Amino acid sequence: MMDYSFLFSDDVQVMEYSAIRRMAKLAMQPGIISFSGGFPSAETFPVTEIRDVTASILETEGKAALQYGMTLGHSGLHEVVLECVQARGIPDAALNQIAITSGSQQALDLLGRLFINPGDCVFFELPSYVGAIAAFRNLRAKLVGVRQQLDGIDLADLARQVDQERRQNGRPKILYLVPNFQNPSGVTLSQEKRRQLMELCNRENLVVIEDDPYGEIYFDSTVVSRLKPLRSMDPEGRVIYLSTFSKILCPGLRTGWVLASPLVIEKLDLAKQAADLCGSMLDQRIVAECWKRGIIQNRLPEIRSFYRKRCNVMLGALREFMPAGISWTEPLGGLFIWMTLSERLNSELLLNASLEQAGVSFVIGPPFFVNREGSNTLRLAFSKESEDNIALGIEKLAQVIRHHLS
């Protein structure tokens, strides 16, 4: 057997297996109540409607849908995305600012290739999305953590970290954040902080990657006014806005998008040509047609209600069963709740006990921290399980935690 170990690139040496993907395998075992995988519930997928749309596309434009297409995506989907982002409060968006990607994860990988040289500094909230951490770590960026507060990123800490990087002859370049119902914490960046953040990034000349996969999954319409995109406050074009149809239609149609300045889109086109030539024209036509028929828009109230109920059940069970000294976030939308244990508890040890003794899974906190902290934290996803299983699973988890505390 050939030994490849000394032939792999330097980039391979920094790659790490996703803790969430590892947990997904455990969560598939029979009898496990899973709070680990942050997948949208299959109960929200409009299977019948997608079947009908697919059949119609194959009948009327099958040859084009099954052929290669443009690297930046199907023009009909560009028009849909433009309508989406304008509805979200970005009125100055234009078609030449849009690229379609195979999910927003591909967008993160491509953007990293556009902007990051080894050693360039990328700022992440503590905690932050593991997919973005992996994408930028694989390019050997320097990942710097910034504290998070209940109303979003700690701006004073961000300013300190940027200043420190400059004084150390670092290359502060990018801030990555999920401002709405963050994965993993569920925290939402406040409106006042959004304005102050843009002032800071303008002053420090930082590129902002605004990842917004959950912004449409709010639990109360009164929240909408607090979700104004950073991109809408950006006259300089420094904000790169990402989103996806995975959470509001289905993830199997691998369709996300990037909204950025035309120059960034031009360079992203080149990077994407080398990555996949083009995405699935069939998938993109299906998504576009689902939007044009109103399938996505009409189902959004039902999706919001679906996740709101499950979130409320989990929050109610946490209040009822968890012992004193345990805290958690109370999200206004999205799919996640973040739990902080007492300092003397370790979430990895707790996970092993929870799986063995209670049959309950979750994701441990450290993979979400670029500085490897968070040993007493964990993420709970309320998207997969039924309301009854959520209540039962939290009760069982609380029993395990009580046992460890005693």
Short mmCIF file of C-alpha atoms in Angstrom, two decimals:
data_model
loop_
_atom_site.label_atom_id
_atom_site.label_comp_id
_atom_site.label_asym_id
_atom_site.label_seq_id
_atom_site.Cartn_x
_atom_site.Cartn_y
_atom_site.Cartn_z
CA MET A 1 0.00 0.00 0.00
CA MET A 2 1.43 3.36 -1.02
CA ASP A 3 2.31 5.76 1.80
CA TYR A 4 0.71 9.11 0.99
CA SER A 5 1.43 10.75 4.33
CA PHE A 6 4.52 12.65 3.16
CA LEU A 7 2.87 13.68 -0.12
CA PHE A 8 -0.15 15.51 1.25
CA SER A 9 -0.16 19.31 1.08
CA ASP A 10 0.39 21.57 4.06
CA ASP A 11 -3.31 22.44 3.94
CA VAL A 12 -4.24 18.81 4.67
CA GLN A 13 -2.30 18.94 7.93
CA VAL A 14 -4.72 21.47 9.44
CA MET A 15 -7.96 19.79 8.35
CA GLU A 16 -10.18 18.42 11.12
CA TYR A 17 -13.18 16.14 11.01
CA SER A 18 -16.45 17.90 11.77
CA ALA A 19 -17.71 17.20 15.28
CA ILE A 20 -21.25 17.66 14.01
CA ARG A 21 -20.78 15.11 11.21
CA ARG A 22 -19.35 12.67 13.74
CA MET A 23 -22.33 13.23 16.01
CA ALA A 24 -24.73 12.78 13.10
CA LYS A 25 -23.63 9.15 12.83
CA LEU A 26 -24.39 8.57 16.50
CA ALA A 27 -27.71 10.35 16.21
CA MET A 28 -28.85 7.92 13.51
CA GLN A 29 -28.68 4.98 15.90
CA PRO A 30 -32.08 3.54 16.87
CA GLY A 31 -33.50 4.83 20.12
CA ILE A 32 -31.33 7.96 20.34
CA ILE A 33 -33.07 11.26 21.04
CA SER A 34 -30.96 13.61 18.98
CA PHE A 35 -30.38 17.25 19.81
CA SER A 36 -27.15 17.19 17.81
CA GLY A 37 -27.73 17.56 14.06
CA GLY A 38 -28.81 21.07 13.06
CA PHE A 39 -30.78 19.80 10.09
CA PRO A 40 -34.14 21.25 9.12
CA SER A 41 -36.96 18.85 9.85
CA ALA A 42 -38.03 16.70 6.91
CA GLU A 43 -41.60 17.37 8.05
CA THR A 44 -41.26 20.86 6.60
CA PHE A 45 -40.25 19.69 3.10
CA PRO A 46 -42.96 20.21 0.43
CA VAL A 47 -42.30 16.84 -1.19
CA THR A 48 -45.47 16.70 -3.28
CA GLU A 49 -45.03 20.22 -4.62
CA ILE A 50 -41.36 19.62 -5.48
CA ARG A 51 -42.32 16.42 -7.30
CA ASP A 52 -44.88 18.29 -9.39
CA VAL A 53 -42.47 21.15 -10.13
CA THR A 54 -39.73 18.72 -11.15
CA ALA A 55 -42.05 16.83 -13.48
CA SER A 56 -43.18 20.09 -15.08
CA ILE A 57 -39.60 21.28 -15.63
CA LEU A 58 -38.50 17.98 -17.15
CA GLU A 59 -41.51 18.04 -19.46
CA THR A 60 -41.15 21.64 -20.67
CA GLU A 61 -37.40 22.34 -20.47
CA GLY A 62 -35.83 18.99 -19.65
CA LYS A 63 -32.88 19.19 -22.04
CA ALA A 64 -31.74 22.57 -20.74
CA ALA A 65 -32.31 21.55 -17.10
CA LEU A 66 -30.12 18.45 -17.53
CA GLN A 67 -27.30 20.27 -19.34
CA TYR A 68 -24.32 22.25 -18.06
CA GLY A 69 -25.11 25.88 -17.29
CA MET A 70 -23.43 29.14 -16.40
CA THR A 71 -20.96 29.01 -13.52
CA LEU A 72 -22.70 31.80 -11.60
CA GLY A 73 -26.05 30.06 -11.88
CA HIS A 74 -29.39 29.93 -13.66
CA SER A 75 -30.58 33.41 -14.64
CA GLY A 76 -34.11 32.66 -13.46
CA LEU A 77 -32.79 31.94 -9.98
CA HIS A 78 -30.75 35.17 -10.04
CA GLU A 79 -34.03 37.03 -10.47
CA VAL A 80 -35.57 35.13 -7.56
CA VAL A 81 -32.60 35.88 -5.29
CA LEU A 82 -32.80 39.55 -6.23
CA GLU A 83 -36.44 39.57 -5.15
CA CYS A 84 -35.52 37.78 -1.92
CA VAL A 85 -32.77 40.16 -0.86
CA GLN A 86 -34.80 43.23 -1.74
CA ALA A 87 -37.62 41.89 0.44
CA ARG A 88 -35.11 41.46 3.27
CA GLY A 89 -34.25 45.15 3.14
CA ILE A 90 -31.40 45.40 0.63
CA PRO A 91 -32.97 47.69 -1.99
CA ASP A 92 -29.79 48.47 -3.95
CA ALA A 93 -29.01 44.85 -4.86
CA ALA A 94 -28.49 44.11 -8.56
CA LEU A 95 -28.28 41.04 -10.76
CA ASN A 96 -24.55 41.50 -11.40
CA GLN A 97 -23.94 41.21 -7.63
CA ILE A 98 -25.32 37.64 -7.36
CA ALA A 99 -23.72 34.21 -7.61
CA ILE A 100 -25.49 30.90 -7.00
CA THR A 101 -23.50 28.28 -5.07
CA SER A 102 -23.97 24.67 -4.01
CA GLY A 103 -25.20 25.69 -0.58
CA SER A 104 -23.66 28.50 1.44
CA GLN A 105 -20.88 26.15 2.58
CA GLN A 106 -19.42 26.25 -0.93
CA ALA A 107 -19.66 30.03 -0.81
CA LEU A 108 -17.54 30.08 2.35
CA ASP A 109 -14.90 27.87 0.76
CA LEU A 110 -14.75 29.97 -2.42
CA LEU A 111 -14.64 33.27 -0.55
CA GLY A 112 -11.79 31.95 1.55
CA ARG A 113 -9.87 31.18 -1.62
CA LEU A 114 -10.49 34.71 -2.87
CA PHE A 115 -9.37 36.55 0.25
CA ILE A 116 -7.16 34.43 2.48
CA ASN A 117 -3.43 33.92 2.34
CA PRO A 118 -1.77 31.78 5.04
CA GLY A 119 -1.50 33.90 8.16
CA ASP A 120 -4.27 36.35 7.29
CA CYS A 121 -6.46 37.08 10.30
CA VAL A 122 -10.15 36.15 10.38
CA PHE A 123 -12.26 37.14 13.39
CA PHE A 124 -14.94 34.80 14.72
CA GLU A 125 -17.40 35.09 17.54
CA LEU A 126 -16.90 32.75 20.49
CA PRO A 127 -18.75 30.50 19.68
CA SER A 128 -19.23 30.45 15.89
CA TYR A 129 -20.32 28.20 13.03
CA VAL A 130 -18.02 25.19 12.64
CA GLY A 131 -18.40 25.08 8.84
CA ALA A 132 -16.91 28.56 8.47
CA ILE A 133 -14.18 27.75 10.99
CA ALA A 134 -13.24 24.67 8.96
CA ALA A 135 -13.33 26.48 5.61
CA PHE A 136 -10.93 29.19 6.76
CA ARG A 137 -8.74 26.98 8.93
CA ASN A 138 -8.16 24.73 5.93
CA LEU A 139 -6.64 27.74 4.14
CA ARG A 140 -4.30 28.29 7.11
CA ALA A 141 -5.80 31.57 8.17
CA LYS A 142 -5.11 32.85 11.66
CA LEU A 143 -8.44 32.46 13.48
CA VAL A 144 -9.02 34.96 16.30
CA GLY A 145 -11.93 34.64 18.69
CA VAL A 146 -14.06 37.57 19.88
CA ARG A 147 -16.33 37.31 22.90
CA GLN A 148 -20.07 37.11 22.37
CA GLN A 149 -22.72 38.77 24.52
CA LEU A 150 -26.46 38.14 24.70
CA ASP A 151 -27.03 40.86 22.09
CA GLY A 152 -24.28 39.67 19.77
CA ILE A 153 -20.57 40.18 19.27
CA ASP A 154 -18.68 42.17 21.93
CA LEU A 155 -17.63 45.26 19.97
CA ALA A 156 -15.12 46.44 22.54
CA ASP A 157 -13.39 43.07 22.43
CA LEU A 158 -13.43 43.11 18.62
CA ALA A 159 -11.76 46.53 18.59
CA ARG A 160 -9.11 45.27 21.04
CA GLN A 161 -8.42 42.16 18.99
CA VAL A 162 -8.10 44.11 15.73
CA ASP A 163 -5.74 46.62 17.35
CA GLN A 164 -3.65 43.84 18.83
CA GLU A 165 -3.34 42.09 15.46
CA ARG A 166 -2.21 45.32 13.77
CA ARG A 167 0.39 46.03 16.45
CA GLN A 168 1.76 42.51 16.10
CA ASN A 169 2.17 43.07 12.35
CA GLY A 170 -0.73 40.77 11.70
CA ARG A 171 -3.07 41.01 8.76
CA PRO A 172 -6.61 41.58 10.08
CA LYS A 173 -8.77 41.08 7.05
CA ILE A 174 -12.17 39.42 7.60
CA LEU A 175 -14.95 39.34 10.18
CA TYR A 176 -17.31 36.38 9.87
CA LEU A 177 -20.60 36.33 11.72
CA VAL A 178 -24.15 34.97 11.67
CA PRO A 179 -26.19 37.94 12.94
CA ASN A 180 -29.64 36.31 13.06
CA PHE A 181 -30.38 33.39 15.43
CA GLN A 182 -26.75 32.33 15.29
CA ASN A 183 -25.57 28.78 14.83
CA PRO A 184 -24.69 27.62 17.46
CA SER A 185 -25.82 30.08 20.15
CA GLY A 186 -29.21 31.26 18.85
CA VAL A 187 -28.12 34.84 19.67
CA THR A 188 -29.28 37.75 17.48
CA LEU A 189 -27.14 40.84 16.91
CA SER A 190 -28.96 43.95 18.14
CA GLN A 191 -29.80 46.81 15.79
CA GLU A 192 -27.67 49.29 17.70
CA LYS A 193 -24.69 46.95 17.53
CA ARG A 194 -25.23 46.47 13.80
CA ARG A 195 -24.73 50.18 13.21
CA GLN A 196 -21.73 50.37 15.53
CA LEU A 197 -20.22 47.25 13.99
CA MET A 198 -20.36 48.74 10.50
CA GLU A 199 -18.68 51.92 11.76
CA LEU A 200 -15.89 49.84 13.29
CA CYS A 201 -15.40 47.70 10.16
CA ASN A 202 -15.32 50.79 7.94
CA ARG A 203 -12.72 52.35 10.21
CA GLU A 204 -10.58 49.21 10.35
CA ASN A 205 -11.10 48.27 6.68
CA LEU A 206 -12.42 44.78 7.42
CA VAL A 207 -14.32 42.62 4.94
CA VAL A 208 -17.53 41.41 6.57
CA ILE A 209 -18.99 38.02 5.66
CA GLU A 210 -22.62 38.15 6.78
CA ASP A 211 -24.01 34.60 6.81
CA ASP A 212 -27.80 34.60 7.07
CA PRO A 213 -29.24 31.09 6.66
CA TYR A 214 -31.84 31.44 9.43
CA GLY A 215 -33.13 35.00 9.06
CA GLU A 216 -36.52 33.91 7.68
CA ILE A 217 -37.14 31.51 10.58
CA TYR A 218 -38.24 34.05 13.15
CA PHE A 219 -40.82 33.14 15.77
CA ASP A 220 -42.63 36.47 16.04
CA SER A 221 -43.23 39.03 13.29
CA THR A 222 -42.35 41.84 15.69
CA VAL A 223 -38.73 40.65 15.45
CA VAL A 224 -38.46 41.44 11.72
CA SER A 225 -37.59 45.11 12.24
CA ARG A 226 -34.56 43.99 14.30
CA LEU A 227 -33.12 41.82 11.52
CA LYS A 228 -31.95 44.56 9.16
CA PRO A 229 -29.03 43.10 7.16
CA LEU A 230 -25.58 44.57 7.65
CA ARG A 231 -25.42 44.66 3.86
CA SER A 232 -28.21 47.28 3.89
CA MET A 233 -25.99 49.55 6.03
CA ASP A 234 -23.00 49.23 3.73
CA PRO A 235 -22.46 51.98 1.14
CA GLU A 236 -18.85 50.88 0.57
CA GLY A 237 -19.53 47.31 -0.59
CA ARG A 238 -17.45 45.68 2.16
CA VAL A 239 -20.23 43.31 3.30
CA ILE A 240 -20.57 39.98 1.49
CA TYR A 241 -24.03 38.58 2.18
CA LEU A 242 -24.68 34.82 2.09
CA SER A 243 -27.90 32.87 2.38
CA THR A 244 -29.50 29.61 1.31
CA PHE A 245 -32.78 27.91 0.46
CA SER A 246 -31.82 24.87 2.59
CA LYS A 247 -33.74 25.94 5.68
CA ILE A 248 -36.85 27.34 3.98
CA LEU A 249 -37.30 24.76 1.20
CA CYS A 250 -34.99 21.76 1.63
CA PRO A 251 -31.23 21.13 1.83
CA GLY A 252 -31.21 18.36 -0.78
CA LEU A 253 -31.49 20.98 -3.52
CA ARG A 254 -28.01 22.34 -2.87
CA THR A 255 -28.73 25.98 -3.54
CA GLY A 256 -27.27 29.01 -1.77
CA TRP A 257 -26.22 32.43 -2.93
CA VAL A 258 -23.69 35.22 -2.53
CA LEU A 259 -24.52 38.92 -2.81
CA ALA A 260 -21.36 41.00 -3.18
CA SER A 261 -19.77 43.78 -5.19
CA PRO A 262 -19.46 43.02 -8.94
CA LEU A 263 -15.67 42.71 -8.66
CA VAL A 264 -15.99 40.04 -5.96
CA ILE A 265 -18.58 38.17 -8.06
CA GLU A 266 -16.26 38.35 -11.08
CA LYS A 267 -13.41 36.74 -9.11
CA LEU A 268 -15.77 34.23 -7.49
CA ASP A 269 -16.81 33.16 -11.00
CA LEU A 270 -13.18 32.25 -11.71
CA ALA A 271 -12.77 30.32 -8.46
CA LYS A 272 -16.03 28.43 -8.98
CA GLN A 273 -15.06 27.44 -12.53
CA ALA A 274 -12.14 25.53 -11.04
CA ALA A 275 -14.31 24.03 -8.28
CA ASP A 276 -17.32 22.63 -10.16
CA LEU A 277 -17.74 24.41 -13.53
CA CYS A 278 -21.37 24.99 -12.56
CA GLY A 279 -23.98 23.86 -10.09
CA SER A 280 -27.02 21.71 -10.85
CA MET A 281 -29.22 23.49 -13.36
CA LEU A 282 -32.06 21.12 -12.47
CA ASP A 283 -31.84 21.96 -8.77
CA GLN A 284 -31.68 25.68 -9.48
CA ARG A 285 -34.67 25.59 -11.83
CA ILE A 286 -36.68 23.65 -9.24
CA VAL A 287 -35.91 26.23 -6.54
CA ALA A 288 -36.71 29.13 -8.86
CA GLU A 289 -40.02 27.59 -9.89
CA CYS A 290 -40.95 26.83 -6.28
CA TRP A 291 -40.48 30.54 -5.56
CA LYS A 292 -42.38 31.66 -8.65
CA ARG A 293 -45.33 29.41 -7.72
CA GLY A 294 -45.31 30.79 -4.17
CA ILE A 295 -44.53 27.41 -2.62
CA ILE A 296 -41.69 28.78 -0.48
CA GLN A 297 -43.42 31.99 0.58
CA ASN A 298 -46.72 30.30 1.40
CA ARG A 299 -45.05 27.70 3.62
CA LEU A 300 -42.91 30.12 5.63
CA PRO A 301 -45.60 30.88 8.27
CA GLU A 302 -46.05 27.14 8.81
CA ILE A 303 -42.29 26.60 9.09
CA ARG A 304 -41.95 29.42 11.62
CA SER A 305 -44.81 28.01 13.69
CA PHE A 306 -43.31 24.52 13.50
CA TYR A 307 -39.96 25.56 14.94
CA ARG A 308 -41.45 28.05 17.40
CA LYS A 309 -43.49 25.27 19.02
CA ARG A 310 -40.49 22.98 19.33
CA CYS A 311 -38.31 25.74 20.71
CA ASN A 312 -40.96 26.61 23.30
CA VAL A 313 -41.22 22.96 24.35
CA MET A 314 -37.46 22.75 24.81
CA LEU A 315 -37.31 26.01 26.75
CA GLY A 316 -40.20 24.89 28.95
CA ALA A 317 -38.49 21.57 29.68
CA LEU A 318 -35.19 23.30 30.46
CA ARG A 319 -36.93 25.57 32.96
CA GLU A 320 -38.74 22.65 34.54
CA PHE A 321 -35.98 20.06 34.78
CA MET A 322 -32.54 21.65 34.74
CA PRO A 323 -30.77 22.11 38.08
CA ALA A 324 -29.60 25.47 39.37
CA GLY A 325 -26.37 26.82 37.93
CA ILE A 326 -27.16 25.81 34.34
CA SER A 327 -28.01 28.59 31.88
CA TRP A 328 -29.16 28.73 28.27
CA THR A 329 -30.05 31.19 25.53
CA GLU A 330 -33.65 31.94 24.53
CA PRO A 331 -33.58 32.41 20.74
CA LEU A 332 -36.00 34.56 18.76
CA GLY A 333 -35.77 32.19 15.80
CA GLY A 334 -33.59 29.59 14.12
CA LEU A 335 -32.90 26.03 15.24
CA PHE A 336 -30.57 26.19 18.26
CA ILE A 337 -30.27 26.76 22.00
CA TRP A 338 -26.86 27.17 23.64
CA MET A 339 -26.31 25.78 27.13
CA THR A 340 -23.61 26.76 29.62
CA LEU A 341 -22.89 24.29 32.39
CA SER A 342 -21.23 24.95 35.72
CA GLU A 343 -17.46 25.42 35.42
CA ARG A 344 -16.69 22.00 36.90
CA LEU A 345 -18.64 20.08 34.25
CA ASN A 346 -17.14 18.96 30.96
CA SER A 347 -19.54 18.62 28.04
CA GLU A 348 -17.54 15.85 26.36
CA LEU A 349 -17.61 13.66 29.46
CA LEU A 350 -21.26 14.55 29.89
CA LEU A 351 -22.02 13.53 26.30
CA ASN A 352 -20.58 10.07 26.81
CA ALA A 353 -22.69 9.61 29.92
CA SER A 354 -25.78 11.05 28.24
CA LEU A 355 -25.50 8.62 25.33
CA GLU A 356 -24.87 5.59 27.55
CA GLN A 357 -27.29 6.35 30.37
CA ALA A 358 -30.07 8.38 28.72
CA GLY A 359 -29.81 7.82 24.96
CA VAL A 360 -29.65 11.58 24.35
CA SER A 361 -27.16 13.28 22.03
CA PHE A 362 -26.02 16.89 21.67
CA VAL A 363 -22.96 18.68 20.27
CA ILE A 364 -20.15 19.61 22.64
CA GLY A 365 -19.03 23.23 22.74
CA PRO A 366 -15.26 23.30 21.98
CA PRO A 367 -15.49 22.76 18.17
CA PHE A 368 -17.41 26.06 17.96
CA PHE A 369 -14.53 27.97 19.61
CA VAL A 370 -11.51 28.91 17.51
CA ASN A 371 -9.49 29.17 20.73
CA ARG A 372 -10.53 25.67 21.89
CA GLU A 373 -12.40 26.95 24.93
CA GLY A 374 -16.01 26.15 25.81
CA SER A 375 -15.46 22.82 27.56
CA ASN A 376 -18.49 23.51 29.76
CA THR A 377 -20.82 24.44 26.88
CA LEU A 378 -23.00 22.53 24.43
CA ARG A 379 -25.48 23.06 21.59
CA LEU A 380 -29.04 21.74 21.55
CA ALA A 381 -30.94 21.59 18.25
CA PHE A 382 -34.73 21.39 18.49
CA SER A 383 -35.35 20.81 14.78
CA LYS A 384 -35.30 17.01 14.50
CA GLU A 385 -37.27 15.53 17.36
CA SER A 386 -41.00 15.57 18.08
CA GLU A 387 -42.33 17.76 20.88
CA ASP A 388 -42.80 14.71 23.12
CA ASN A 389 -39.24 13.53 22.48
CA ILE A 390 -37.87 17.00 23.14
CA ALA A 391 -39.51 17.14 26.58
CA LEU A 392 -38.45 13.57 27.40
CA GLY A 393 -34.90 14.10 26.14
CA ILE A 394 -34.37 17.26 28.17
CA GLU A 395 -35.71 15.54 31.30
CA LYS A 396 -33.28 12.66 30.78
CA LEU A 397 -30.38 15.02 30.08
CA ALA A 398 -31.18 16.94 33.26
CA GLN A 399 -31.02 13.71 35.25
CA VAL A 400 -27.55 13.00 33.86
CA ILE A 401 -26.40 16.53 34.70
CA ARG A 402 -27.77 16.24 38.26
CA HIS A 403 -25.91 12.98 38.70
CA HIS A 404 -22.63 14.57 37.56
CA LEU A 405 -23.15 17.59 39.81
CA SER A 406 -23.71 15.35 42.82
#
